PDB file of C-alpha atoms and ligand atoms in Angstrom:
ATOM      1  CA  MET K  20      13.299  -3.568  34.248  1.00 45.00           C
ATOM      2  CA  SER K  21      10.932  -4.000  37.071  1.00 44.00           C
ATOM      3  CA  SER K  22      11.160  -7.714  37.390  1.00 57.00           C
ATOM      4  CA  ALA K  23       8.458  -7.725  39.931  1.00 81.00           C
ATOM      5  CA  ALA K  24       5.908  -6.180  37.676  1.00 96.00           C
ATOM      6  CA  PRO K  25       3.329  -8.898  36.763  1.00 97.00           C
ATOM      7  CA  VAL K  26       2.885 -10.116  33.349  1.00 98.00           C
ATOM      8  CA  VAL K  27      -0.165 -11.802  31.237  1.00 98.00           C
ATOM      9  CA  THR K  28       1.152 -13.264  28.083  1.00 98.00           C
ATOM     10  CA  VAL K  29      -1.298 -13.779  24.960  1.00 98.00           C
ATOM     11  CA  ASP K  30       0.213 -15.990  22.329  1.00 97.00           C
ATOM     12  CA  GLY K  31      -1.010 -17.576  19.211  1.00 96.00           C
ATOM     13  CA  PRO K  32      -1.390 -17.147  15.432  1.00 94.00           C
ATOM     14  CA  SER K  33      -2.963 -14.320  13.774  1.00 87.00           C
ATOM     15  CA  GLY K  34      -6.841 -13.687  13.457  1.00 89.00           C
ATOM     16  CA  THR K  35      -7.526 -15.371  16.531  1.00 95.00           C
ATOM     17  CA  GLY K  36      -8.539 -12.324  18.502  1.00 93.00           C
ATOM     18  CA  LYS K  37      -5.238 -11.852  20.293  1.00 95.00           C
ATOM     19  CA  GLY K  38      -5.314  -7.951  19.646  1.00 92.00           C
ATOM     20  CA  THR K  39      -8.961  -7.509  20.963  1.00 93.00           C
ATOM     21  CA  LEU K  40      -8.346  -9.591  23.918  1.00 97.00           C
ATOM     22  CA  CYS K  41      -5.094  -7.802  24.396  1.00 96.00           C
ATOM     23  CA  ALA K  42      -6.865  -4.236  24.385  1.00 93.00           C
ATOM     24  CA  TRP K  43      -9.494  -5.335  26.718  1.00 95.00           C
ATOM     25  CA  LEU K  44      -7.036  -6.814  29.139  1.00 97.00           C
ATOM     26  CA  ALA K  45      -4.885  -3.736  29.266  1.00 94.00           C
ATOM     27  CA  ALA K  46      -7.802  -1.457  29.758  1.00 93.00           C
ATOM     28  CA  THR K  47      -9.548  -3.790  32.303  1.00 95.00           C
ATOM     29  CA  LEU K  48      -6.134  -4.098  34.237  1.00 96.00           C
ATOM     30  CA  GLY K  49      -4.879  -0.727  33.488  1.00 95.00           C
ATOM     31  CA  TRP K  50      -1.610  -2.277  32.519  1.00 95.00           C
ATOM     32  CA  HIS K  51       0.999  -1.421  29.975  1.00 92.00           C
ATOM     33  CA  PHE K  52       0.730  -3.324  26.534  1.00 93.00           C
ATOM     34  CA  LEU K  53       3.345  -4.716  24.472  1.00 94.00           C
ATOM     35  CA  ASP K  54       2.497  -5.454  20.821  1.00 93.00           C
ATOM     36  CA  SER K  55       5.681  -7.596  19.827  1.00 95.00           C
ATOM     37  CA  GLY K  56       4.462  -8.485  16.367  1.00 95.00           C
ATOM     38  CA  ALA K  57       4.476  -4.690  15.590  1.00 95.00           C
ATOM     39  CA  LEU K  58       8.213  -4.721  16.490  1.00 96.00           C
ATOM     40  CA  TYR K  59       9.211  -7.516  13.902  1.00 97.00           C
ATOM     41  CA  ARG K  60       6.854  -5.521  11.316  1.00 97.00           C
ATOM     42  CA  LEU K  61       9.016  -2.579  11.937  1.00 97.00           C
ATOM     43  CA  VAL K  62      12.022  -4.371  11.492  1.00 98.00           C
ATOM     44  CA  GLY K  63      10.747  -5.712   8.096  1.00 98.00           C
ATOM     45  CA  LEU K  64       9.722  -2.103   6.937  1.00 97.00           C
ATOM     46  CA  ARG K  65      13.062  -0.627   8.196  1.00 97.00           C
ATOM     47  CA  ALA K  66      15.114  -3.513   6.317  1.00 98.00           C
ATOM     48  CA  ARG K  67      13.115  -2.513   3.211  1.00 97.00           C
ATOM     49  CA  ARG K  68      13.597   1.035   3.465  1.00 96.00           C
ATOM     50  CA  LEU K  69      17.321   0.429   3.932  1.00 97.00           C
ATOM     51  CA  GLY K  70      17.203  -1.631   0.858  1.00 98.00           C
ATOM     52  CA  LEU K  71      18.444  -4.810   2.723  1.00 98.00           C
ATOM     53  CA  ALA K  72      17.864  -8.388   1.652  1.00 98.00           C
ATOM     54  CA  LEU K  73      15.401  -9.834   4.238  1.00 98.00           C
ATOM     55  CA  ASP K  74      17.618 -12.735   4.640  1.00 96.00           C
ATOM     56  CA  ASP K  75      20.700 -11.040   5.317  1.00 98.00           C
ATOM     57  CA  GLU K  76      20.904 -11.897   8.952  1.00 98.00           C
ATOM     58  CA  PRO K  77      23.779  -9.805  10.333  1.00 98.00           C
ATOM     59  CA  ALA K  78      22.461  -6.736   8.461  1.00 98.00           C
ATOM     60  CA  VAL K  79      18.755  -7.043   9.335  1.00 98.00           C
ATOM     61  CA  ALA K  80      19.719  -7.883  13.110  1.00 98.00           C
ATOM     62  CA  ALA K  81      21.768  -4.675  13.207  1.00 98.00           C
ATOM     63  CA  ALA K  82      18.928  -2.685  11.990  1.00 98.00           C
ATOM     64  CA  ALA K  83      16.816  -4.305  14.461  1.00 98.00           C
ATOM     65  CA  ALA K  84      19.191  -3.378  17.384  1.00 97.00           C
ATOM     66  CA  ARG K  85      19.099   0.254  16.081  1.00 95.00           C
ATOM     67  CA  LEU K  86      15.325   0.522  15.323  1.00 95.00           C
ATOM     68  CA  PRO K  87      14.594   4.296  15.548  1.00 94.00           C
ATOM     69  CA  VAL K  88      11.226   3.783  17.052  1.00 93.00           C
ATOM     70  CA  THR K  89       9.296   5.351  19.673  1.00 90.00           C
ATOM     71  CA  PHE K  90       5.670   4.341  20.754  1.00 84.00           C
ATOM     72  CA  THR K  91       2.754   6.699  21.393  1.00 82.00           C
ATOM     73  CA  ILE K  92      -0.951   5.963  22.418  1.00 75.00           C
ATOM     74  CA  LEU K  93      -3.314   7.637  19.697  1.00 75.00           C
ATOM     75  CA  ASN K  94      -7.040   7.255  20.405  1.00 73.00           C
ATOM     76  CA  GLY K  95      -6.461   4.358  22.904  1.00 66.00           C
ATOM     77  CA  GLU K  96      -4.483   2.764  20.198  1.00 73.00           C
ATOM     78  CA  PHE K  97      -0.646   1.490  20.506  1.00 73.00           C
ATOM     79  CA  ARG K  98       1.134   3.515  17.431  1.00 86.00           C
ATOM     80  CA  PRO K  99       4.628   3.057  16.795  1.00 90.00           C
ATOM     81  CA  LEU K 100       6.643   6.130  15.368  1.00 93.00           C
ATOM     82  CA  LEU K 101       9.548   5.026  13.024  1.00 95.00           C
ATOM     83  CA  ASP K 102      11.953   7.861  12.461  1.00 93.00           C
ATOM     84  CA  GLY K 103       9.294  10.111  14.216  1.00 92.00           C
ATOM     85  CA  ALA K 104       6.653   9.164  11.743  1.00 94.00           C
ATOM     86  CA  ASP K 105       3.186   7.207  12.196  1.00 93.00           C
ATOM     87  CA  VAL K 106       3.740   4.148   9.923  1.00 95.00           C
ATOM     88  CA  ALA K 107       0.808   2.206  11.725  1.00 91.00           C
ATOM     89  CA  ALA K 108      -1.217   2.025   8.438  1.00 90.00           C
ATOM     90  CA  GLU K 109       1.748   0.454   6.367  1.00 94.00           C
ATOM     91  CA  LEU K 110       2.423  -1.878   9.270  1.00 94.00           C
ATOM     92  CA  ARG K 111      -0.783  -3.517   8.966  1.00 88.00           C
ATOM     93  CA  THR K 112      -0.589  -4.545   5.429  1.00 88.00           C
ATOM     94  CA  GLU K 113      -0.346  -8.217   4.458  1.00 84.00           C
ATOM     95  CA  ALA K 114       2.897  -7.508   2.758  1.00 92.00           C
ATOM     96  CA  ALA K 115       4.449  -6.291   6.201  1.00 95.00           C
ATOM     97  CA  GLY K 116       3.103  -9.258   7.968  1.00 91.00           C
ATOM     98  CA  THR K 117       4.885 -11.461   5.543  1.00 90.00           C
ATOM     99  CA  ASP K 118       7.919  -9.456   5.608  1.00 96.00           C
ATOM    100  CA  ALA K 119       7.813  -9.692   9.547  1.00 96.00           C
ATOM    101  CA  SER K 120       7.588 -13.410   9.607  1.00 91.00           C
ATOM    102  CA  ILE K 121      10.762 -13.713   7.366  1.00 94.00           C
ATOM    103  CA  VAL K 122      12.726 -11.513   9.450  1.00 97.00           C
ATOM    104  CA  ALA K 123      11.342 -13.250  12.700  1.00 95.00           C
ATOM    105  CA  ALA K 124      12.693 -16.468  11.611  1.00 93.00           C
ATOM    106  CA  LEU K 125      16.317 -14.959  12.022  1.00 96.00           C
ATOM    107  CA  PRO K 126      17.788 -15.900  15.490  1.00 96.00           C
ATOM    108  CA  ALA K 127      19.852 -12.882  15.367  1.00 98.00           C
ATOM    109  CA  VAL K 128      16.975 -10.611  14.966  1.00 98.00           C
ATOM    110  CA  ARG K 129      15.073 -12.303  17.698  1.00 97.00           C
ATOM    111  CA  GLN K 130      17.949 -11.876  20.057  1.00 97.00           C
ATOM    112  CA  ALA K 131      18.293  -8.233  18.974  1.00 98.00           C
ATOM    113  CA  LEU K 132      14.642  -7.420  20.083  1.00 97.00           C
ATOM    114  CA  LEU K 133      14.558  -9.451  23.108  1.00 97.00           C
ATOM    115  CA  GLN K 134      15.787  -6.940  25.614  1.00 96.00           C
ATOM    116  CA  ARG K 135      13.532  -4.222  24.093  1.00 95.00           C
ATOM    117  CA  GLN K 136      10.527  -6.441  24.636  1.00 96.00           C
ATOM    118  CA  ARG K 137      11.631  -7.014  28.338  1.00 97.00           C
ATOM    119  CA  ASP K 138      11.807  -3.368  28.778  1.00 94.00           C
ATOM    120  CA  PHE K 139       7.963  -3.078  28.425  1.00 94.00           C
ATOM    121  CA  ARG K 140       7.539  -4.852  31.752  1.00 96.00           C
ATOM    122  CA  GLN K 141       7.024  -2.128  34.163  1.00 95.00           C
ATOM    123  CA  ALA K 142       4.519  -1.274  37.131  1.00 96.00           C
ATOM    124  CA  PRO K 143       1.508  -1.808  37.524  1.00 96.00           C
ATOM    125  CA  GLY K 144       1.883  -4.598  34.910  1.00 97.00           C
ATOM    126  CA  LEU K 145       2.244  -5.752  31.271  1.00 97.00           C
ATOM    127  CA  VAL K 146       0.009  -7.591  28.787  1.00 97.00           C
ATOM    128  CA  ALA K 147       2.131  -8.880  26.015  1.00 97.00           C
ATOM    129  CA  ASP K 148       0.933 -10.256  22.627  1.00 97.00           C
ATOM    130  CA  GLY K 149       2.978 -12.122  20.300  1.00 96.00           C
ATOM    131  CA  ARG K 150       4.138 -15.850  19.452  1.00 95.00           C
ATOM    132  CA  ASP K 151       6.735 -16.399  22.071  1.00 96.00           C
ATOM    133  CA  MET K 152       5.803 -14.106  24.842  1.00 97.00           C
ATOM    134  CA  GLY K 153       4.998 -17.054  27.376  1.00 97.00           C
ATOM    135  CA  THR K 154       7.835 -19.404  25.999  1.00 96.00           C
ATOM    136  CA  VAL K 155      10.848 -17.127  25.584  1.00 96.00           C
ATOM    137  CA  VAL K 156      10.292 -13.528  26.415  1.00 97.00           C
ATOM    138  CA  PHE K 157       8.271 -13.702  29.755  1.00 98.00           C
ATOM    139  CA  PRO K 158       8.503 -17.442  30.841  1.00 97.00           C
ATOM    140  CA  ASP K 159       7.762 -16.205  34.409  1.00 97.00           C
ATOM    141  CA  ALA K 160       4.494 -14.627  33.311  1.00 97.00           C
ATOM    142  CA  GLY K 161       1.664 -15.082  35.990  1.00 96.00           C
ATOM    143  CA  LEU K 162      -0.869 -16.034  33.314  1.00 98.00           C
ATOM    144  CA  LYS K 163      -0.236 -17.461  29.901  1.00 98.00           C
ATOM    145  CA  ILE K 164      -3.104 -17.619  27.483  1.00 98.00           C
ATOM    146  CA  PHE K 165      -2.644 -19.206  24.065  1.00 98.00           C
ATOM    147  CA  LEU K 166      -5.407 -18.623  21.448  1.00 97.00           C
ATOM    148  CA  THR K 167      -6.079 -20.747  18.537  1.00 96.00           C
ATOM    149  CA  ALA K 168      -8.802 -21.054  15.860  1.00 96.00           C
ATOM    150  CA  SER K 169      -9.228 -22.525  12.294  1.00 95.00           C
ATOM    151  CA  PRO K 170      -7.502 -21.163   9.546  1.00 94.00           C
ATOM    152  CA  GLU K 171     -10.824 -20.605   7.832  1.00 95.00           C
ATOM    153  CA  ALA K 172     -12.313 -18.916  10.860  1.00 95.00           C
ATOM    154  CA  ARG K 173      -9.215 -16.611  11.205  1.00 95.00           C
ATOM    155  CA  ALA K 174      -9.385 -15.790   7.451  1.00 95.00           C
ATOM    156  CA  ALA K 175     -12.922 -14.746   7.457  1.00 94.00           C
ATOM    157  CA  ARG K 176     -12.104 -12.526  10.538  1.00 91.00           C
ATOM    158  CA  ARG K 177      -9.138 -10.925   8.566  1.00 88.00           C
ATOM    159  CA  TYR K 178     -11.511 -10.390   5.470  1.00 91.00           C
ATOM    160  CA  LYS K 179     -14.187  -8.837   7.607  1.00 90.00           C
ATOM    161  CA  GLN K 180     -11.639  -6.485   9.146  1.00 85.00           C
ATOM    162  CA  LEU K 181     -10.153  -5.428   5.729  1.00 85.00           C
ATOM    163  CA  SER K 182     -13.486  -5.230   3.960  1.00 90.00           C
ATOM    164  CA  ASP K 183     -14.716  -3.002   6.910  1.00 90.00           C
ATOM    165  CA  LYS K 184     -12.005  -0.549   6.368  1.00 84.00           C
ATOM    166  CA  GLY K 185     -13.077  -0.476   2.699  1.00 87.00           C
ATOM    167  CA  MET K 186      -9.771  -2.361   1.419  1.00 82.00           C
ATOM    168  CA  GLY K 187     -10.582  -4.743  -1.384  1.00 84.00           C
ATOM    169  CA  VAL K 188      -9.581  -8.348  -0.737  1.00 86.00           C
ATOM    170  CA  ASN K 189     -10.196 -11.909  -1.586  1.00 92.00           C
ATOM    171  CA  LEU K 190     -10.827 -14.717   0.731  1.00 93.00           C
ATOM    172  CA  GLY K 191      -8.870 -17.304  -1.051  1.00 94.00           C
ATOM    173  CA  PRO K 192      -5.462 -15.608  -1.124  1.00 92.00           C
ATOM    174  CA  LEU K 193      -6.026 -14.492   2.669  1.00 92.00           C
ATOM    175  CA  LEU K 194      -6.443 -18.021   3.810  1.00 94.00           C
ATOM    176  CA  GLU K 195      -3.361 -19.102   1.628  1.00 94.00           C
ATOM    177  CA  ASP K 196      -1.285 -16.481   3.227  1.00 90.00           C
ATOM    178  CA  ILE K 197      -2.517 -17.402   6.797  1.00 92.00           C
ATOM    179  CA  ARG K 198      -1.529 -21.137   6.133  1.00 93.00           C
ATOM    180  CA  ARG K 199       1.868 -20.214   4.708  1.00 91.00           C
ATOM    181  CA  ARG K 200       2.441 -17.744   7.472  1.00 88.00           C
ATOM    182  CA  ASP K 201       1.497 -20.458  10.108  1.00 91.00           C
ATOM    183  CA  GLN K 202       3.980 -22.965   8.542  1.00 91.00           C
ATOM    184  CA  ARG K 203       6.788 -20.391   8.581  1.00 87.00           C
ATOM    185  CA  ASP K 204       5.946 -19.544  12.167  1.00 87.00           C
ATOM    186  CA  GLN K 205       5.621 -23.165  13.498  1.00 90.00           C
ATOM    187  CA  GLN K 206       8.481 -24.631  11.792  1.00 91.00           C
ATOM    188  CA  ARG K 207      11.187 -22.097  12.209  1.00 89.00           C
ATOM    189  CA  ALA K 208      14.213 -23.293  14.231  1.00 89.00           C
ATOM    190  CA  ILE K 209      13.996 -20.679  16.950  1.00 89.00           C
ATOM    191  CA  ALA K 210      11.163 -19.759  19.287  1.00 87.00           C
ATOM    192  CA  PRO K 211       8.516 -21.503  16.746  1.00 89.00           C
ATOM    193  CA  LEU K 212       4.856 -20.576  17.569  1.00 91.00           C
ATOM    194  CA  ALA K 213       3.690 -23.148  20.334  1.00 91.00           C
ATOM    195  CA  PRO K 214       2.135 -22.777  23.517  1.00 96.00           C
ATOM    196  CA  ALA K 215       4.108 -22.830  26.804  1.00 96.00           C
ATOM    197  CA  PRO K 216       3.580 -26.136  28.738  1.00 96.00           C
ATOM    198  CA  ASP K 217       1.833 -23.764  31.552  1.00 97.00           C
ATOM    199  CA  ALA K 218      -0.325 -21.938  29.016  1.00 98.00           C
ATOM    200  CA  ILE K 219      -4.307 -21.959  28.876  1.00 97.00           C
ATOM    201  CA  ILE K 220      -5.331 -22.937  25.420  1.00 97.00           C
ATOM    202  CA  LEU K 221      -8.613 -21.286  24.240  1.00 97.00           C
ATOM    203  CA  ASP K 222     -10.047 -22.243  20.740  1.00 96.00           C
ATOM    204  CA  THR K 223     -11.867 -19.098  19.679  1.00 96.00           C
ATOM    205  CA  THR K 224     -13.302 -20.846  16.419  1.00 95.00           C
ATOM    206  CA  GLU K 225     -16.651 -20.747  17.987  1.00 94.00           C
ATOM    207  CA  LEU K 226     -16.369 -18.089  20.775  1.00 93.00           C
ATOM    208  CA  GLY K 227     -17.376 -14.739  20.536  1.00 90.00           C
ATOM    209  CA  ILE K 228     -15.287 -11.924  22.146  1.00 92.00           C
ATOM    210  CA  THR K 229     -17.660 -11.681  25.291  1.00 95.00           C
ATOM    211  CA  GLU K 230     -17.215 -15.330  26.055  1.00 96.00           C
ATOM    212  CA  VAL K 231     -13.367 -15.234  25.740  1.00 96.00           C
ATOM    213  CA  GLU K 232     -13.324 -12.128  28.147  1.00 97.00           C
ATOM    214  CA  ASP K 233     -15.548 -14.187  30.492  1.00 97.00           C
ATOM    215  CA  ARG K 234     -13.086 -16.961  30.595  1.00 97.00           C
ATOM    216  CA  VAL K 235     -10.184 -14.720  31.033  1.00 97.00           C
ATOM    217  CA  ARG K 236     -11.876 -12.808  33.423  1.00 97.00           C
ATOM    218  CA  GLN K 237     -12.184 -16.001  35.531  1.00 97.00           C
ATOM    219  CA  LEU K 238      -8.498 -16.888  34.753  1.00 97.00           C
ATOM    220  CA  LEU K 239      -7.542 -13.707  36.335  1.00 97.00           C
ATOM    221  CA  ARG K 240      -9.414 -13.951  39.419  1.00 96.00           C
ATOM    222  CA  GLU K 241      -8.033 -17.572  39.827  1.00 95.00           C
ATOM    223  CA  GLN K 242      -4.439 -16.350  39.469  1.00 92.00           C
ATOM    224  CA  GLY K 243      -5.172 -13.521  41.975  1.00 92.00           C
ATOM    225  CA  LEU K 244      -4.632 -10.853  39.286  1.00 90.00           C
ATOM    226  CA  ALA K 245      -7.961  -9.127  39.338  1.00 83.00           C
TER     227      ALA K 245
HETATM  228  O1  C5P G 311       1.296 -10.445  15.396  1.00 65.52           O
HETATM  229  P1  C5P G 311       1.577 -10.000  13.951  1.00 65.52           P
HETATM  230  O2  C5P G 311       0.499 -10.509  12.803  1.00 65.52           O
HETATM  231  O3  C5P G 311       1.724  -8.587  13.942  1.00 65.52           O
HETATM  232  O4  C5P G 311       3.088 -10.514  13.587  1.00 65.52           O
HETATM  233  C1  C5P G 311       3.604 -10.535  12.422  1.00 65.52           C
HETATM  234  C2  C5P G 311       4.678 -11.704  12.337  1.00 65.52           C
HETATM  235  O5  C5P G 311       5.893 -11.514  13.269  1.00 65.52           O
HETATM  236  C3  C5P G 311       4.148 -13.005  12.830  1.00 65.52           C
HETATM  237  O6  C5P G 311       3.588 -13.737  11.791  1.00 65.52           O
HETATM  238  C4  C5P G 311       5.268 -13.850  13.346  1.00 65.52           C
HETATM  239  O7  C5P G 311       6.061 -14.277  12.195  1.00 65.52           O
HETATM  240  C5  C5P G 311       6.265 -12.638  13.939  1.00 65.52           C
HETATM  241  N1  C5P G 311       6.203 -12.471  15.502  1.00 65.52           N
HETATM  242  C6  C5P G 311       7.017 -13.374  16.031  1.00 65.52           C
HETATM  243  N2  C5P G 311       7.160 -13.350  17.281  1.00 65.52           N
HETATM  244  C7  C5P G 311       6.244 -12.497  18.094  1.00 65.52           C
HETATM  245  C8  C5P G 311       5.381 -11.685  17.417  1.00 65.52           C
HETATM  246  C9  C5P G 311       5.485 -11.663  16.070  1.00 65.52           C
HETATM  247  O8  C5P G 311       7.756 -14.215  15.671  1.00 65.52           O
HETATM  248  N3  C5P G 311       6.219 -12.396  19.475  1.00 65.52           N
END
């Protein structure tokens, strides 16, 4: 690990625009990108494929430590390969998100993924997307951003994303799922979803992506990162 490489962390619940902001940041800065949620989704998927109970902490943690994953960039998108196969579509399902938040509550699983996440920190820099990037994984990051938005706004964005992809979805269950996942992420004993004390909190409920980018561009300048 090159400890000198700068890091910008973007944490917050899903549906706040983290993914879009991180893609823009990584492209603007020309830095590497870590989608830590994908790692937890991969652990959930791997555990399912191995037939493990998702609450069998030692077994799921052992699977996380030996995750046969590589990463590739396809059309500018960060695509994980599990056992050499592209599983991006499977990872983005609501079920995979729920499985991820279950295995993510297991301390041994988080520990097993810690170094793997830190290994992404390489020159010229890293943009890290997740829930505990600024609090646990990269506490010394040069800029920490925490995005929030109302559950209703986040459910509406997710609904639009899925409908645009031609997937039949209902808003009610999406909102319920978001609320359940938030609760699990915020209340878990280890690395709960919370802003770092030195994070800049941006509420994106009423902000468009251009406004968020303008604000972040200004923060990058203030931190001497751009
Ligand atoms: O960001 P994404 O929706 O892909 O994350 C899926 C789940 O993985 C989250 O709901 C959360 O429970 C977990 N996660 C986590 N820590 C991270 C990233 C994701 O606990 N750094």
